[in-house]
Amino acid sequence: MTFNPPVKSLDNLLSQFQAVRSYSLNICAPLEAEDFVVQPIIDVSPPKWHLGHTTWFFENFILLPQLEDYQLFDERLNYFFNSYYESQGPRILRSNRGNITRPGLDRILEYRQHVDQHLIAFLERQEDGILSKNIYDLIELGLHHEQQHQELLYTDIKYILGHNPIHPIYKAKTSIDTATARPAQWLALEAGVYEIGHDGTGFCFDNELGRHKTYIQDCLLQDRLVTNGEYLEFIEAGGCQQFEHWLSDGWEWLKGLDQRAPEYWFQQDGSWWQFTLHGLEKLDPNVPVTHISYYEADAYARWRGYRLPTEQEWEVACRKYSPELTTKRGFAEAEQHHPEVAQEGDYQFFGHTWEWTGSAYLAYPGYPRLKGALGEYNGKFMINQMVLRGGSCATSTSHIRLTYRNFFQADKRWQFTGIRLAKDA
Amino acid sequence: MTFNPPVKSLDNLLSQFQAVRSYSLNICAPLEAEDFVVQPIIDVSPPKWHLGHTTWFFENFILLPQLEDYQLFDERLNYFFNSYYESQGPRILRSNRGNITRPGLDRILEYRQHVDQHLIAFLERQEDGILSKNIYDLIELGLHHEQQHQELLYTDIKYILGHNPIHPIYKAKTSIDTATARPAQWLALEAGVYEIGHDGTGFCFDNELGRHKTYIQDCLLQDRLVTNGEYLEFIEAGGCQQFEHWLSDGWEWLKGLDQRAPEYWFQQDGSWWQFTLHGLEKLDPNVPVTHISYYEADAYARWRGYRLPTEQEWEVACRKYSPELTTKRGFAEAEQHHPEVAQEGDYQFFGHTWEWTGSAYLAYPGYPRLKGALGEYNGKFMINQMVLRGGSCATSTSHIRLTYRNFFQADKRWQFTGIRLAKDA
Amino acid sequence: MTFNPPVKSLDNLLSQFQAVRSYSLNICAPLEAEDFVVQPIIDVSPPKWHLGHTTWFFENFILLPQLEDYQLFDERLNYFFNSYYESQGPRILRSNRGNITRPGLDRILEYRQHVDQHLIAFLERQEDGILSKNIYDLIELGLHHEQQHQELLYTDIKYILGHNPIHPIYKAKTSIDTATARPAQWLALEAGVYEIGHDGTGFCFDNELGRHKTYIQDCLLQDRLVTNGEYLEFIEAGGCQQFEHWLSDGWEWLKGLDQRAPEYWFQQDGSWWQFTLHGLEKLDPNVPVTHISYYEADAYARWRGYRLPTEQEWEVACRKYSPELTTKRGFAEAEQHHPEVAQEGDYQFFGHTWEWTGSAYLAYPGYPRLKGALGEYNGKFMINQMVLRGGSCATSTSHIRLTYRNFFQADKRWQFTGIRLAKDA
Amino acid sequence: MTFNPPVKSLDNLLSQFQAVRSYSLNICAPLEAEDFVVQPIIDVSPPKWHLGHTTWFFENFILLPQLEDYQLFDERLNYFFNSYYESQGPRILRSNRGNITRPGLDRILEYRQHVDQHLIAFLERQEDGILSKNIYDLIELGLHHEQQHQELLYTDIKYILGHNPIHPIYKAKTSIDTATARPAQWLALEAGVYEIGHDGTGFCFDNELGRHKTYIQDCLLQDRLVTNGEYLEFIEAGGCQQFEHWLSDGWEWLKGLDQRAPEYWFQQDGSWWQFTLHGLEKLDPNVPVTHISYYEADAYARWRGYRLPTEQEWEVACRKYSPELTTKRGFAEAEQHHPEVAQEGDYQFFGHTWEWTGSAYLAYPGYPRLKGALGEYNGKFMINQMVLRGGSCATSTSHIRLTYRNFFQADKRWQFTGIRLAKDA
């Protein structure tokens, strides 16, 4: 299994640090100055905020406590770029991020450079390439934290461009997809006691700990994601007009939409179109449906007579059927900036969409909520959110893990979210 | 186990019907005419609405489909008293229930009488006391539905009176509690595979089905509920001013309160008082804390270094340590209209407060969401709610079950809700 | 001019007091107990609140300061029945009035009796029937205050009944109107300096003072109110679908309505119906249109090519053409509880609907905002409200005055409001 | 009187056009790219929106209807830059202006250039420098429209910078004010009939027409604006904690403020500071108080025992005491970007702050609301706004007029608004 390449030597950490930090800037390369500033909905942060906040993480949690003589680059930026850490003092209201024009992008790029230089120098000063585990872990956490924000950069940029009536293109398409989705098959799981959760080797977030036993019933999971074409059948059959498929909250949510279809779908002149990072395109029925809420995923599954897998079923099935991350994915390497048609032998567990599970985001048995700032990373959000598994086309390959627990509220759909069907055996 | 007395013969059903229906009126006996009308918050319904809606259930689901020549008592009441059944047509907006003065109480009492007479006559007409299982089950469901609303009647009346600056007394107290809470002990569970869920014998709601295996880790549950005095220590230690014990949503919720204390607690002249159905009283530190939200229960447990039990742990522990409903509880029989100090040998699993568990309200493996109106009873609410177990002092004894899954949103606290602590072994 | 009959002798005041106080109870006679409690919108107060608040006025402003040994009937009622007087201490939130079930109606009727007895005894104790002008004025103000609430009782009861799907009848109709509205004519005013405002003889509210000069341009006012039939032409011509007739705020307001028609109009089976205090009736095209907002009045006038009169024009025209209150109106004496067709010679300046003027509610030149509680009666509302003139069918005859300045926000329409057209000469 | 220099010849119009258009760009010169995009409150528009919208006005109302072969620069910009003209078709929701990053500033500058070139060429093509009055008037309106947006540019930029915790400087100060405010004196007006309103010679907005007679009572107006120091006395005397000075709506508004002081005032280490376009400065007690709401102006005046002038009184007093625009003001020419201490002989009627009057914004007698798009310019806003007179330090000198009627809702204070006191004689 290669999801967590061991990164014990400092050399490795240094090169990882440089790679991850520069990739954030690469993501922003196609943007115009104005794109860096706005916050059209509260979930979306201005791209320049992401660039600043990921830098703040390293300054605030590593440079400041570790370097005796470290001077803050700018005291005010410490206030600007705290996200939600109550323990780290006051901060700009989340809803106010899109109103802050200064410091401008140039200043934030200087901030990045300043922090990077100090952090690299700090690493290079360590004798014999040995670093205390505590600091090593913090830097590694900072890199994974930045990779989370890289995915947010993609989805937030998509939201900013996709809600502009002009529909600007983020990246031009170089080839056209002509593949056809294969018929879905069922992957079987046998009832019994299984172990799930991270085993503690290599990096993981605290919420994946500890590894524990769980009982799984006999069940079946589909061997690929639900496609646009399949979801369109649901719409055309009137499924979005029939309350009986929907959760009560979902039905109310649906009534508030301008249009009862996935985010970024548009109906024009009798055809369906979809906004992607490649611009506005005719809807491709073969690629996985994405940008849907839990409510939509759940209603679609019920309409088909199926259900969503639990996160336990998902992890056990993935471990059994797709333990290796076989295809290189992630926008860093990919031509396509959108989920693709499942290739032969790819069960699409990784690299296309995050998959809504039927499990609420709660603590694993034995989960110890950390003290201090890092205790605010995951534990305090364990209410009213559903777990998503896998990893999307916007997730960096080195950030994907079989035990990864992503989580969002049931109405969120600006991420690359999708559906895998399951049923009792 | 006697939680679900077998009710196979029609005689039994008839006498149950009469007992349950008249108990609803008994609950309302101390009210003044004005108390029947108002809806101070959206969760609370006017008492006269409860009286009408429970009657509508029998008319709409039994009399109307079963009696060929049945005439609706009043067509408009069918519209008035639908609660949330999309399948049963349009209905008054929930938020508008408290603005509807006509039909008045007298008319609703006539409605009850009319429906009762027809239903009793219908039962008496059945040859040899035999009833098709389908109809039998529906009537039994109607009775348990009415028992749910009886509990709501108590808590809604408490809200209406308790938020009146005059603090009117619902029922005068006849004796004074002087018992002292015993020190809490731990009840142990051993790791392993257990079965939970209802076995299908006797009545249960659909969400308790089907019985299934689950894996429990080694753990310990306290042998009584948390008391007012223990919760007060949390407040006095500043726990409601320290974000680190709280879920993020809970912390925001807390900031919106007028006072960071359980519902119905008041601070006057340096002392704490509590409004109960017996009026405003000095806070008794020995009785279980109640009217708290999930946020408060979760924060309290974390502050103590413990956690809430899962619903699986709760059910396994209850089956092991307290399978019989030993003490008679329920306001019908009780002097006290409030949770009481735990008696020797009573682990307080039933009859004091509903206990917040750390489990989200989701479908059991194999849960079949029913088609039609009854599919709207439970299944469509399976999102963003937490499970509560046990049964409160306001729950009728014959309505309590070891497998009962109650559920509310994390911020709700107008029910008699409370806390049992748990920890990993 | 007989609008303000001099009421100098105490005998007269005593009999007035008794007449006004008992009329409030007469208004409520047709109600059921439940009707007294609710508050369906924030503008509407529960009828029992009106009965209590008008009583509180006499207790709080007269009995308490004047009678040395006066004991409050119930200290808590003093808190309950303060409306908006910041100077008189804390009070129940306005939005919470409809949630307060106790004290019940019976207790409030006792309160009325108690205060009435003490006030009457106090008046009878005065030697030689002489009362200090200050107290005399306060009692007179209390009576006019109660007459204002009598009009609110009618309109609030209408709202409570009219928004119940059952459409209960407040008072059965005894005869059927068959009159036809006469063609409207124009009443001319010549340009020049006029005096308007109250001259200080007899009762008036502070906002009618002081009498002052104003310049009026040549203009014309219609000699009757706009009818339902005329307003229906506006609707049927698409006037409520064309933004160009509407104020910008009015257009937004209109888009938020369930139906773009006056309050209490309903369309059923292709016909228009109107809810009145006599129940649901076919729309009578000859009677004045009523229950319309300023936005609707203004848009209608503009669509016709006319405008609303200013309050100065209205007062000058009324003084010139209709100085006497010729017809007895007011529900106390009337069979009809709705505006009626204009009779020969009646210009409808009084007794049908309050007429929206094109004037904002602001201070007259020389208006002295009073100090103390009475300064809160009128002056503090002088922003974002428009003046209405005349007096409606729900206004008591003895409460109507040529100089009376009523005022409401532009979107309010639960009062009997209507339209008189004007144009430049 | 020189407020409206006659601009009959085309040469004059051409040079005015060029001067006004380039001044908009000058205002934006100190901005960074990010400053052009955001909309921190709904009243504030992104600077690039102002640049586009003023250009749209000329393209949409002149080039498009007048030039047969005119091609829209970009069809989509026509949609982007419509503000509130219902007659001109759909447009971006006002609340969404700050989320639109493309077209970027560069594209909008091209748009300006394109439209300017076509409009200048069009003017130069006119034979003998003669232009139909209709088109001449439209272009002149377009220039005054742009001058309105220039003032908005200043105040919106101030808002964007002033609500950034960094408090960026728009323009550095070159000198320090040391003048002391002179004691205020009273300017007297005698009762009588006066004429107010524009006489139709030279440019004016439709709402200043027509000139008409009005009756003024004997009264007195102060000969300068209220200063920071005077307003501070009000605060320090507790005036913002005492409801009796405030309108009821104003008192509620006040309770919602973070701080009961004018916009841009900050308390730091026991001193008062004020954010100006020159950055954060110690509060100067001698300069006029500005950025206050009508509620504050009205409460301050009442606390002093005075009142605000009516707009009629203001205009008559200004015509009598200050008919000429004596001092050159406007930021184009000024060093100071803030109201200044009144100089000897300057009554501050112009060029410091807009002065709240006690008059609601309503139609003058004889005001004809125009048909078509221009009817949407002023008339449709005549509700729930108060009139302001004069012209602020941010108003261009050539845009100031004695008859100018500015208007805002009572709670708005992001403009340079201020107070002049008045009293009855």
Tab-separated table of C-alpha atoms in Angstrom, chain A residues 104-378:
chain	number	residue	atom	x	y	z
A	104	GLY	CA	-3.031	42.691	-1.532
A	105	LEU	CA	-1.757	39.620	-3.329
A	106	ASP	CA	1.792	40.976	-3.655
A	107	ARG	CA	2.101	41.416	0.062
A	108	ILE	CA	0.794	37.911	0.703
A	109	LEU	CA	3.307	36.486	-1.738
A	110	GLU	CA	6.051	38.265	0.214
A	111	TYR	CA	4.616	36.732	3.367
A	112	ARG	CA	4.798	33.271	1.835
A	113	GLN	CA	8.380	33.840	0.763
A	114	HIS	CA	9.390	35.130	4.186
A	115	VAL	CA	7.875	32.177	6.028
A	116	ASP	CA	9.185	29.644	3.537
A	117	GLN	CA	12.731	30.988	3.824
A	118	HIS	CA	12.666	30.855	7.599
A	119	LEU	CA	11.171	27.420	7.686
A	120	ILE	CA	13.608	26.011	5.155
A	121	ALA	CA	16.522	27.600	7.002
A	122	PHE	CA	15.212	26.135	10.220
A	123	LEU	CA	15.068	22.673	8.702
A	124	GLU	CA	18.525	22.994	7.202
A	125	ARG	CA	19.951	24.004	10.575
A	126	GLN	CA	18.913	20.723	12.182
A	127	GLU	CA	21.963	18.613	12.889
A	128	ASP	CA	22.265	15.349	11.036
A	129	GLY	CA	18.884	15.747	9.524
A	130	ILE	CA	17.168	14.777	12.752
A	131	LEU	CA	14.067	16.545	13.894
A	132	SER	CA	12.041	15.971	17.033
A	133	LYS	CA	8.992	13.898	16.179
A	134	ASN	CA	6.707	16.570	17.543
A	135	ILE	CA	7.947	19.245	15.131
A	136	TYR	CA	8.213	16.815	12.280
A	137	ASP	CA	4.579	15.879	12.807
A	138	LEU	CA	3.506	19.503	12.949
A	139	ILE	CA	5.211	20.314	9.668
A	140	GLU	CA	3.703	17.236	8.078
A	141	LEU	CA	0.316	18.298	9.388
A	142	GLY	CA	0.923	21.753	7.908
A	143	LEU	CA	1.557	20.201	4.516
A	144	HIS	CA	-1.588	18.108	4.635
A	145	HIS	CA	-3.433	21.159	5.834
A	146	GLU	CA	-2.181	23.027	2.782
A	147	GLN	CA	-3.252	20.144	0.548
A	148	GLN	CA	-6.743	20.443	1.963
A	149	HIS	CA	-6.701	24.119	1.061
A	150	GLN	CA	-5.413	23.265	-2.417
A	151	GLU	CA	-8.553	21.266	-2.984
A	152	LEU	CA	-10.554	24.198	-1.615
A	153	LEU	CA	-8.677	26.524	-3.971
A	154	TYR	CA	-9.908	24.482	-6.922
A	155	THR	CA	-13.485	24.308	-5.723
A	156	ASP	CA	-13.616	27.919	-4.573
A	157	ILE	CA	-12.163	29.151	-7.864
A	158	LYS	CA	-14.714	26.987	-9.659
A	159	TYR	CA	-17.484	28.591	-7.635
A	160	ILE	CA	-16.233	32.116	-8.318
A	161	LEU	CA	-15.953	31.531	-12.057
A	162	GLY	CA	-18.986	29.297	-12.347
A	163	HIS	CA	-21.317	31.865	-10.795
A	164	ASN	CA	-20.165	34.627	-13.079
A	165	PRO	CA	-22.642	35.043	-15.954
A	166	ILE	CA	-19.699	35.082	-18.360
A	167	HIS	CA	-18.612	31.579	-17.285
A	168	PRO	CA	-14.863	32.137	-17.644
A	169	ILE	CA	-12.628	29.158	-18.433
A	170	TYR	CA	-10.054	28.191	-15.800
A	171	LYS	CA	-8.113	25.859	-18.088
A	172	ALA	CA	-8.799	25.056	-21.739
A	173	LYS	CA	-9.530	21.475	-22.612
A	174	THR	CA	-6.912	19.650	-24.688
A	175	SER	CA	-8.852	16.549	-25.646
A	176	ILE	CA	-12.417	15.343	-25.796
A	177	ASP	CA	-13.740	12.433	-23.779
A	178	THR	CA	-15.576	9.818	-25.831
A	179	ALA	CA	-15.564	6.884	-23.405
A	180	THR	CA	-18.779	5.169	-22.432
A	181	ALA	CA	-19.566	4.193	-18.848
A	182	ARG	CA	-19.608	0.439	-18.339
A	183	PRO	CA	-22.668	-1.192	-16.746
A	184	ALA	CA	-22.344	-1.160	-12.972
A	185	GLN	CA	-21.602	-4.443	-11.166
A	186	TRP	CA	-21.825	-5.314	-7.468
A	187	LEU	CA	-18.866	-5.900	-5.154
A	188	ALA	CA	-19.807	-8.248	-2.288
A	189	LEU	CA	-18.870	-8.066	1.413
A	190	GLU	CA	-19.415	-10.920	3.827
A	191	ALA	CA	-20.842	-10.346	7.283
A	192	GLY	CA	-18.355	-10.407	10.122
A	193	VAL	CA	-16.091	-8.421	12.399
A	194	TYR	CA	-13.582	-6.209	10.559
A	195	GLU	CA	-11.030	-3.662	11.617
A	196	ILE	CA	-11.189	-0.123	10.311
A	197	GLY	CA	-9.359	3.106	11.027
A	198	HIS	CA	-5.762	4.139	10.561
A	199	ASP	CA	-3.051	1.949	12.060
A	200	GLY	CA	-0.843	4.882	13.020
A	201	THR	CA	1.950	4.182	10.518
A	202	GLY	CA	2.582	7.282	8.469
A	203	PHE	CA	0.485	10.398	8.454
A	204	CYS	CA	-3.191	10.578	9.248
A	205	PHE	CA	-5.568	13.052	10.842
A	206	ASP	CA	-6.610	12.440	14.444
A	207	ASN	CA	-10.155	11.529	13.455
A	208	GLU	CA	-8.938	8.357	11.663
A	209	LEU	CA	-7.614	6.965	14.953
A	210	GLY	CA	-7.836	4.503	16.542
A	211	ARG	CA	-8.112	1.355	14.557
A	212	HIS	CA	-11.041	-0.631	15.947
A	213	LYS	CA	-13.346	-3.584	15.327
A	214	THR	CA	-16.710	-3.159	13.711
A	215	TYR	CA	-19.410	-5.565	12.626
A	216	ILE	CA	-20.454	-5.482	8.972
A	217	GLN	CA	-23.637	-7.118	7.661
A	218	ASP	CA	-23.715	-8.949	4.326
A	219	CYS	CA	-23.906	-6.275	1.651
A	220	LEU	CA	-22.999	-5.191	-1.873
A	221	LEU	CA	-21.451	-1.977	-3.229
A	222	GLN	CA	-21.435	-0.873	-6.858
A	223	ASP	CA	-18.112	-1.018	-8.633
A	224	ARG	CA	-18.275	2.504	-10.026
A	225	LEU	CA	-19.807	5.902	-9.316
A	226	VAL	CA	-23.269	6.965	-10.484
A	227	THR	CA	-23.083	8.855	-13.794
A	228	ASN	CA	-24.653	12.078	-15.036
A	229	GLY	CA	-26.827	10.027	-17.347
A	230	GLU	CA	-28.155	7.893	-14.519
A	231	TYR	CA	-28.862	10.918	-12.381
A	232	LEU	CA	-30.614	12.592	-15.294
A	233	GLU	CA	-33.021	9.646	-15.438
A	234	PHE	CA	-33.966	10.461	-11.861
A	235	ILE	CA	-34.705	14.064	-12.786
A	236	GLU	CA	-36.586	13.152	-15.934
A	237	ALA	CA	-38.673	10.575	-14.089
A	238	GLY	CA	-39.867	13.397	-11.825
A	239	GLY	CA	-37.859	12.259	-8.815
A	240	CYS	CA	-37.186	15.849	-7.779
A	241	GLN	CA	-40.913	16.586	-7.730
A	242	GLN	CA	-41.855	13.602	-5.524
A	243	PHE	CA	-41.417	14.136	-1.793
A	244	GLU	CA	-41.431	10.418	-0.977
A	245	HIS	CA	-37.810	9.874	-1.988
A	246	TRP	CA	-36.516	12.741	0.105
A	247	LEU	CA	-35.576	13.319	3.693
A	248	SER	CA	-37.841	15.920	5.230
A	249	ASP	CA	-35.012	18.478	5.555
A	250	GLY	CA	-33.891	17.618	2.031
A	251	TRP	CA	-37.332	18.308	0.608
A	252	GLU	CA	-37.344	21.759	2.217
A	253	TRP	CA	-33.822	22.361	0.925
A	254	LEU	CA	-34.870	21.317	-2.561
A	255	LYS	CA	-37.785	23.759	-2.580
A	256	GLY	CA	-35.338	26.594	-1.974
A	257	LEU	CA	-33.222	25.876	-5.053
A	258	ASP	CA	-33.512	27.952	-8.194
A	259	GLN	CA	-33.352	24.719	-10.142
A	260	ARG	CA	-33.787	21.129	-8.957
A	261	ALA	CA	-30.577	19.774	-10.454
A	262	PRO	CA	-26.945	19.432	-9.374
A	263	GLU	CA	-24.854	22.559	-8.905
A	264	TYR	CA	-23.364	23.850	-12.185
A	265	TRP	CA	-26.037	22.202	-14.341
A	266	PHE	CA	-27.863	24.574	-16.687
A	267	GLN	CA	-30.749	23.966	-19.044
A	268	GLN	CA	-30.462	25.879	-22.302
A	269	ASP	CA	-32.558	25.463	-25.421
A	270	GLY	CA	-33.772	22.060	-24.320
A	271	SER	CA	-30.336	20.608	-23.535
A	272	TRP	CA	-28.435	20.202	-20.300
A	273	TRP	CA	-25.078	21.916	-19.913
A	274	GLN	CA	-22.520	21.703	-17.159
A	275	PHE	CA	-19.977	24.245	-16.035
A	276	THR	CA	-16.565	22.686	-15.443
A	277	LEU	CA	-13.134	24.186	-14.935
A	278	HIS	CA	-12.903	23.879	-18.726
A	279	GLY	CA	-15.892	26.180	-19.177
A	280	LEU	CA	-19.503	25.539	-20.134
A	281	GLU	CA	-19.961	22.184	-21.877
A	282	LYS	CA	-22.744	19.906	-22.994
A	283	LEU	CA	-23.526	17.486	-20.182
A	284	ASP	CA	-21.572	14.246	-20.666
A	285	PRO	CA	-23.862	11.384	-19.531
A	286	ASN	CA	-20.929	8.979	-19.017
A	287	VAL	CA	-18.889	10.807	-16.400
A	288	PRO	CA	-19.732	10.603	-12.698
A	289	VAL	CA	-22.365	12.989	-11.417
A	290	THR	CA	-20.780	15.515	-9.084
A	291	HIS	CA	-21.529	18.648	-7.030
A	292	ILE	CA	-24.523	17.090	-5.354
A	293	SER	CA	-25.676	17.346	-1.768
A	294	TYR	CA	-26.157	14.455	0.631
A	295	TYR	CA	-29.868	15.069	0.244
A	296	GLU	CA	-29.635	14.432	-3.489
A	297	ALA	CA	-27.372	11.409	-3.074
A	298	ASP	CA	-29.710	9.882	-0.496
A	299	ALA	CA	-32.882	10.566	-2.518
A	300	TYR	CA	-31.339	9.211	-5.696
A	301	ALA	CA	-30.312	5.991	-3.941
A	302	ARG	CA	-33.765	5.535	-2.415
A	303	TRP	CA	-35.429	6.176	-5.768
A	304	ARG	CA	-33.312	3.380	-7.265
A	305	GLY	CA	-34.307	1.111	-4.384
A	306	TYR	CA	-30.812	1.155	-2.944
A	307	ARG	CA	-28.976	3.083	-0.278
A	308	LEU	CA	-25.596	4.719	0.368
A	309	PRO	CA	-22.825	2.600	1.896
A	310	THR	CA	-21.798	3.247	5.492
A	311	GLU	CA	-18.263	4.499	5.970
A	312	GLN	CA	-17.360	1.156	7.527
A	313	GLU	CA	-18.631	-0.755	4.488
A	314	TRP	CA	-16.815	1.643	2.196
A	315	GLU	CA	-13.482	1.187	3.974
A	316	VAL	CA	-13.765	-2.585	4.144
A	317	ALA	CA	-14.749	-2.785	0.466
A	318	CYS	CA	-11.989	-0.455	-0.601
A	319	ARG	CA	-9.415	-2.407	1.375
A	320	LYS	CA	-10.642	-5.603	-0.236
A	321	TYR	CA	-11.127	-4.496	-3.817
A	322	SER	CA	-8.916	-1.478	-4.377
A	323	PRO	CA	-6.147	-1.253	-1.774
A	324	GLU	CA	-3.684	0.418	-4.148
A	325	LEU	CA	-4.041	3.845	-5.634
A	326	THR	CA	-3.637	2.475	-9.165
A	327	THR	CA	-4.203	5.471	-11.389
A	328	LYS	CA	-2.380	8.726	-11.029
A	329	ARG	CA	-4.938	11.371	-10.385
A	330	GLY	CA	-4.993	14.899	-9.011
A	331	PHE	CA	-5.011	18.001	-11.143
A	332	ALA	CA	-1.300	18.430	-10.728
A	333	GLU	CA	-0.756	15.561	-13.131
A	334	ALA	CA	-4.074	15.373	-14.933
A	335	GLU	CA	-5.254	16.864	-18.202
A	336	GLN	CA	-8.883	16.674	-17.202
A	337	HIS	CA	-10.092	18.844	-14.357
A	338	HIS	CA	-13.247	16.846	-13.868
A	339	PRO	CA	-14.218	13.298	-12.823
A	340	GLU	CA	-13.742	10.871	-15.690
A	341	VAL	CA	-15.385	7.741	-17.050
A	342	ALA	CA	-14.320	4.669	-15.079
A	343	GLN	CA	-11.550	2.796	-16.830
A	344	GLU	CA	-11.444	-0.967	-16.990
A	345	GLY	CA	-10.440	-2.242	-13.562
A	346	ASP	CA	-10.857	1.107	-11.807
A	347	TYR	CA	-13.572	0.962	-9.189
A	348	GLN	CA	-13.305	4.730	-8.790
A	349	PHE	CA	-12.699	4.615	-5.053
A	350	PHE	CA	-10.178	7.443	-5.444
A	351	GLY	CA	-9.603	10.420	-7.632
A	352	HIS	CA	-13.011	11.191	-9.043
A	353	THR	CA	-15.458	12.390	-6.429
A	354	TRP	CA	-15.777	12.318	-2.680
A	355	GLU	CA	-18.485	9.758	-1.938
A	356	TRP	CA	-21.280	10.589	0.467
A	357	THR	CA	-21.700	7.741	2.954
A	358	GLY	CA	-24.725	7.045	5.129
A	359	SER	CA	-22.615	7.634	8.252
A	360	ALA	CA	-22.686	10.682	10.467
A	361	TYR	CA	-19.354	12.268	11.313
A	362	LEU	CA	-18.755	11.186	14.906
A	363	ALA	CA	-15.829	10.067	17.018
A	364	TYR	CA	-14.395	6.588	16.560
A	365	PRO	CA	-14.301	4.439	19.694
A	366	GLY	CA	-11.270	5.527	21.647
A	367	TYR	CA	-10.891	8.816	19.758
A	368	PRO	CA	-9.036	11.192	22.045
A	369	ARG	CA	-9.935	14.792	21.288
A	370	LEU	CA	-6.585	16.564	21.450
A	371	LYS	CA	-5.971	19.419	23.846
A	372	GLY	CA	-4.989	22.851	22.575
A	373	ALA	CA	-5.232	24.277	19.070
A	374	LEU	CA	-4.947	20.951	17.285
A	375	GLY	CA	-7.947	19.721	19.211
A	376	GLU	CA	-9.848	22.279	17.180
A	377	TYR	CA	-8.756	20.714	13.905
A	378	ASN	CA	-11.386	17.999	13.633
